[in-house]
Tab-separated table of C-alpha atoms in Angstrom:
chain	number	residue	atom	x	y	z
A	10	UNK	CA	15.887	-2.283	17.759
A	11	UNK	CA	15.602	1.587	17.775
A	12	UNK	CA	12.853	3.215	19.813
A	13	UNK	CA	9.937	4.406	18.113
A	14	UNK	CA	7.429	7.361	17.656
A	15	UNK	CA	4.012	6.377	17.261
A	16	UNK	CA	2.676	8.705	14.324
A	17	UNK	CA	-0.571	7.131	13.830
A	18	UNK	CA	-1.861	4.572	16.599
A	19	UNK	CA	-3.853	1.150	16.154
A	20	UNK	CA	-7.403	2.207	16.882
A	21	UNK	CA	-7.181	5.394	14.194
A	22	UNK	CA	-5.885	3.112	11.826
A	23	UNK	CA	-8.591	0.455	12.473
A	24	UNK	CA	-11.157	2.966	12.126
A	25	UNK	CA	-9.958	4.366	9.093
A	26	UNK	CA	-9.862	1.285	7.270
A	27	UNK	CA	-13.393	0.729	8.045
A	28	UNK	CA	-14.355	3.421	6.477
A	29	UNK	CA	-11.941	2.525	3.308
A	30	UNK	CA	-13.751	-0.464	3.205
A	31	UNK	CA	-17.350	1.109	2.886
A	32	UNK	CA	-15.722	3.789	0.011
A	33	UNK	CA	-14.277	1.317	-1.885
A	34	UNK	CA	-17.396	-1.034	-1.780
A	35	UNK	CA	-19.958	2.149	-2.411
A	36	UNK	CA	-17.943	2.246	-5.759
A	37	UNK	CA	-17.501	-1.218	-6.691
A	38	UNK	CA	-20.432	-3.664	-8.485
A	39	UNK	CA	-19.837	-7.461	-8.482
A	40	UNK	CA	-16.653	-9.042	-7.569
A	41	UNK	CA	-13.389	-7.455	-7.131
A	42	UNK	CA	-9.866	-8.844	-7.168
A	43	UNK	CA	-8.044	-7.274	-4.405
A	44	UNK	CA	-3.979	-6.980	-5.089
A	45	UNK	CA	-1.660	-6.905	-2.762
A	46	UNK	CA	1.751	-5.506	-3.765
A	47	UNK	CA	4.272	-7.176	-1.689
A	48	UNK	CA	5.610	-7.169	1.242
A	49	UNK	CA	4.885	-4.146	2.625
A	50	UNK	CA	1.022	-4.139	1.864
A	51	UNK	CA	0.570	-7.376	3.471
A	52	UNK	CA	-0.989	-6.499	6.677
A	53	UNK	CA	-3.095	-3.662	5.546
A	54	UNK	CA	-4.600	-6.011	2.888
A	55	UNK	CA	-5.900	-8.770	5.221
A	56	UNK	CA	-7.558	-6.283	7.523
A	57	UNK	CA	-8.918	-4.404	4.872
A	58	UNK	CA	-10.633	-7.471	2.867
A	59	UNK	CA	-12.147	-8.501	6.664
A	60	UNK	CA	-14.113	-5.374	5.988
A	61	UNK	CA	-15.511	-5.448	2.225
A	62	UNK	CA	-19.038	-5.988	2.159
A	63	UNK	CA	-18.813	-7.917	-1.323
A	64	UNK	CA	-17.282	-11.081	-3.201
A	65	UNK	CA	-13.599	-10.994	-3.856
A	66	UNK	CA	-10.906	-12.722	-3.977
A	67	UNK	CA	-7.430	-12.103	-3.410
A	68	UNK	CA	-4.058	-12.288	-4.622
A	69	UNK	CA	-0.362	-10.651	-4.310
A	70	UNK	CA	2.082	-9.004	-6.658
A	71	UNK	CA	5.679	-8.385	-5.974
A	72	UNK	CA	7.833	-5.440	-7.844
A	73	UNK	CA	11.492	-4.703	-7.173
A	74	UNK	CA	13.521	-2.005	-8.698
A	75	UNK	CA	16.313	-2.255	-6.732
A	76	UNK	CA	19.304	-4.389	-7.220
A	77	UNK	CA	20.887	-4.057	-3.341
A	78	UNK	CA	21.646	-0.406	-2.854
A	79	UNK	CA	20.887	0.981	-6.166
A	80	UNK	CA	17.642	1.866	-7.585
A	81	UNK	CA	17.255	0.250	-10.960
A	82	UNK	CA	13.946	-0.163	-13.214
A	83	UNK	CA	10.960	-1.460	-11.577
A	84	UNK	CA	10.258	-4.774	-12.527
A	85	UNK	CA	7.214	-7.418	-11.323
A	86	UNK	CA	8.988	-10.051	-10.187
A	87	UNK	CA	6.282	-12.443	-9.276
A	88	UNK	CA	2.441	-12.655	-9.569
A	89	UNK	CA	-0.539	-12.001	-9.663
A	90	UNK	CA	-1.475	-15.990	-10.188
A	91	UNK	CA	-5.401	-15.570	-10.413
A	92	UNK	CA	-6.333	-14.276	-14.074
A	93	UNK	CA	-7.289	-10.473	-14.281
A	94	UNK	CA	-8.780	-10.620	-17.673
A	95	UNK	CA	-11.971	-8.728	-17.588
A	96	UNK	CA	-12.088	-8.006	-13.735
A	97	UNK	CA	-12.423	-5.299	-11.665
A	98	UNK	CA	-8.930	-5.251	-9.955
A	99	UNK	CA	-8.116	-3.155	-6.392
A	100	UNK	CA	-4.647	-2.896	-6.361
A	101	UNK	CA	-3.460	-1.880	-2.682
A	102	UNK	CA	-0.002	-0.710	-1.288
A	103	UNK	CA	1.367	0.309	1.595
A	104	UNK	CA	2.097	3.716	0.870
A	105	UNK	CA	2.875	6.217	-1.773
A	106	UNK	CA	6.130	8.349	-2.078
A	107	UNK	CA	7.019	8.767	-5.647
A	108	UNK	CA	3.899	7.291	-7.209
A	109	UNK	CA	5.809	4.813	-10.028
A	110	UNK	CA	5.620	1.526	-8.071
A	111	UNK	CA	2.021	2.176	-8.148
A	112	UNK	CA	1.273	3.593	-11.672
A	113	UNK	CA	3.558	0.872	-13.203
A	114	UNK	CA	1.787	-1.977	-11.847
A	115	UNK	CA	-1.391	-0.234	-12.566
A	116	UNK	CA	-0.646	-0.282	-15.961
A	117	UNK	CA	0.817	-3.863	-16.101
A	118	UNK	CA	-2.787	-4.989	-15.000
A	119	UNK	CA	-4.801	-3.234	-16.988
A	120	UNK	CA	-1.835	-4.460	-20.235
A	121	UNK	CA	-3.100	-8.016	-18.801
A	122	UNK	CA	-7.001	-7.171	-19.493
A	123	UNK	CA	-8.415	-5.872	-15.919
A	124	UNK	CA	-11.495	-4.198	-16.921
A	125	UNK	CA	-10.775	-1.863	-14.328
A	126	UNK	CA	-8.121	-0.575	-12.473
A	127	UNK	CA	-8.736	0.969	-8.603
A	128	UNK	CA	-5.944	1.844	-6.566
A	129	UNK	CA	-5.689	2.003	-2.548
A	130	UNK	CA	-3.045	3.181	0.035
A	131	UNK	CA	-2.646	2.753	3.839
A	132	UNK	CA	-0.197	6.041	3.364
A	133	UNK	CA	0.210	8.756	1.175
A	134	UNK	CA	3.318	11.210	1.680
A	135	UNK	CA	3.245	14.679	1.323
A	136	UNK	CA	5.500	15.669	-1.391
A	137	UNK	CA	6.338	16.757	-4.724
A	138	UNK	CA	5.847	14.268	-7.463
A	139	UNK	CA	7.302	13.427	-10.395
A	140	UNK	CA	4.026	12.062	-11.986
A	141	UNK	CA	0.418	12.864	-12.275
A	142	UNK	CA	-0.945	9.323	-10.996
A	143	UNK	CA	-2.815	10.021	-7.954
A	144	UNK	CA	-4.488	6.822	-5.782
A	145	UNK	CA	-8.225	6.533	-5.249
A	146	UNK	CA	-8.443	5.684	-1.948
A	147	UNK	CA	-5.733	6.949	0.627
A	148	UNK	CA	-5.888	5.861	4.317
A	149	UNK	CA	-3.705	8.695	5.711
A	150	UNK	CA	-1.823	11.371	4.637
A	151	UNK	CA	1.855	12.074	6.058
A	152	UNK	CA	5.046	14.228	6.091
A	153	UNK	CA	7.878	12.959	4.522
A	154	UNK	CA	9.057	10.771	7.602
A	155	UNK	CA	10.510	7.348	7.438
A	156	UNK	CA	7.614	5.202	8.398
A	157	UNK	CA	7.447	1.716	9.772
A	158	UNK	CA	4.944	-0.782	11.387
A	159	UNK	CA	1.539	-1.957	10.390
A	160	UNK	CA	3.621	-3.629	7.551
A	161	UNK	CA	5.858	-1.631	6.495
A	162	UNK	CA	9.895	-2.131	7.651
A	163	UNK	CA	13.177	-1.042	8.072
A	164	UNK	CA	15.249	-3.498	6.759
A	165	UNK	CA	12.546	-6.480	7.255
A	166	UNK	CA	12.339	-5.349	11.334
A	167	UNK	CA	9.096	-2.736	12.513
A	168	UNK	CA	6.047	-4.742	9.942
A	169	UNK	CA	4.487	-6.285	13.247
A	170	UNK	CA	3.832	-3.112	14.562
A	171	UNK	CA	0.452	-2.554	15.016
A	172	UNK	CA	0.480	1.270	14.569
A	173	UNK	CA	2.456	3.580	12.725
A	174	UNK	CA	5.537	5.258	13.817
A	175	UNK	CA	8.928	6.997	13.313
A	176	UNK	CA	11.846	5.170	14.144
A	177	UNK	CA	14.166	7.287	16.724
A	178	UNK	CA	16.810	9.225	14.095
A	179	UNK	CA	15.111	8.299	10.824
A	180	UNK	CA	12.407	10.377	11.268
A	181	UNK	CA	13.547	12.574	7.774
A	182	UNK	CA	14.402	9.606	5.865
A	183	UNK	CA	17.869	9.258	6.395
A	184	UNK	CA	19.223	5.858	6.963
């Protein structure tokens, strides 16, 4: 494994989704279905439902669009399992770059009858994008590095991380 550059350390990111719990909960009424798109929101999501102060429960999503190195339409290629009809869904990923993994699957659950459609990001890059879709409820906001840990990966290695970082030479995105 590369070294690493720690961008945004544990207790910052602990404290921060504290407080995304108490937003998110000061906007909600009744019970919410929080989504997890997979993998890389899978961390995030467990700490962050340890912190809602209401009934939920929770499920996962998983949406590819690529097919190995090329980037291909985005597709949901498994879940949710628990009906969404009429609920008040949180869909959470780990981070936003281009916006269309989120705004798709936004749209896919509110096509299968959520009620209501809230959106939530550990991450949230700084950069031009292509669409207008904006999340709710952003953790962080970063420059346009190549981020791993707390979930997120570089080729499946980095999600145990418990912090944020840069990966030594990747730091612009290359890899």
């Amino acid at each position: 494994m590369k070294s690493v550059k720690v961008l945004i350390p544990q207790q910052e990111i602990e404290n921060r989704v504290k407080e995304l719990a108490r937003e998110i909960a000061s906007q909600v009424e009744g019970e919410l279905l929080v989504i997890a798109l997979l993998k890389g929101a899978f961390v995030f999501t467990a700490d962050l439902v340890r912190h809602l102060s209401l009934p939920l429960q929770v499920d996962f999503i998983r949406a590819k669009s690529y097919r190995g190195a090329e980037r291909g339409e985005l597709s949901v290629v498994a879940g949710p399992e628990l009906p969404v009809e009429g609920k008040t869904v949180l869909l959470v990923d780990d981070i936003f770059d281009s916006g269309k993994t989120l705004e798709t699957v936004a749209e896919k659950l509110k096509e299968m009858g959520a009620s209501k459609v809230l959106t939530c990001v550990l991450l949230e890059k700084e950069l031009g994008r292509d669409t207008d879709f904006r999340p709710d409820f952003v953790g962080f906001k970063v420059p346009d590095y190549f981020v791993v840990g707390y979930g997120l990966d570089l080729n499946e290695t980095y999600r145990q991380l418990p912090y944020i970082a840069t990966v030594e030479g990747e730091e612009d995105g290359q890899i």
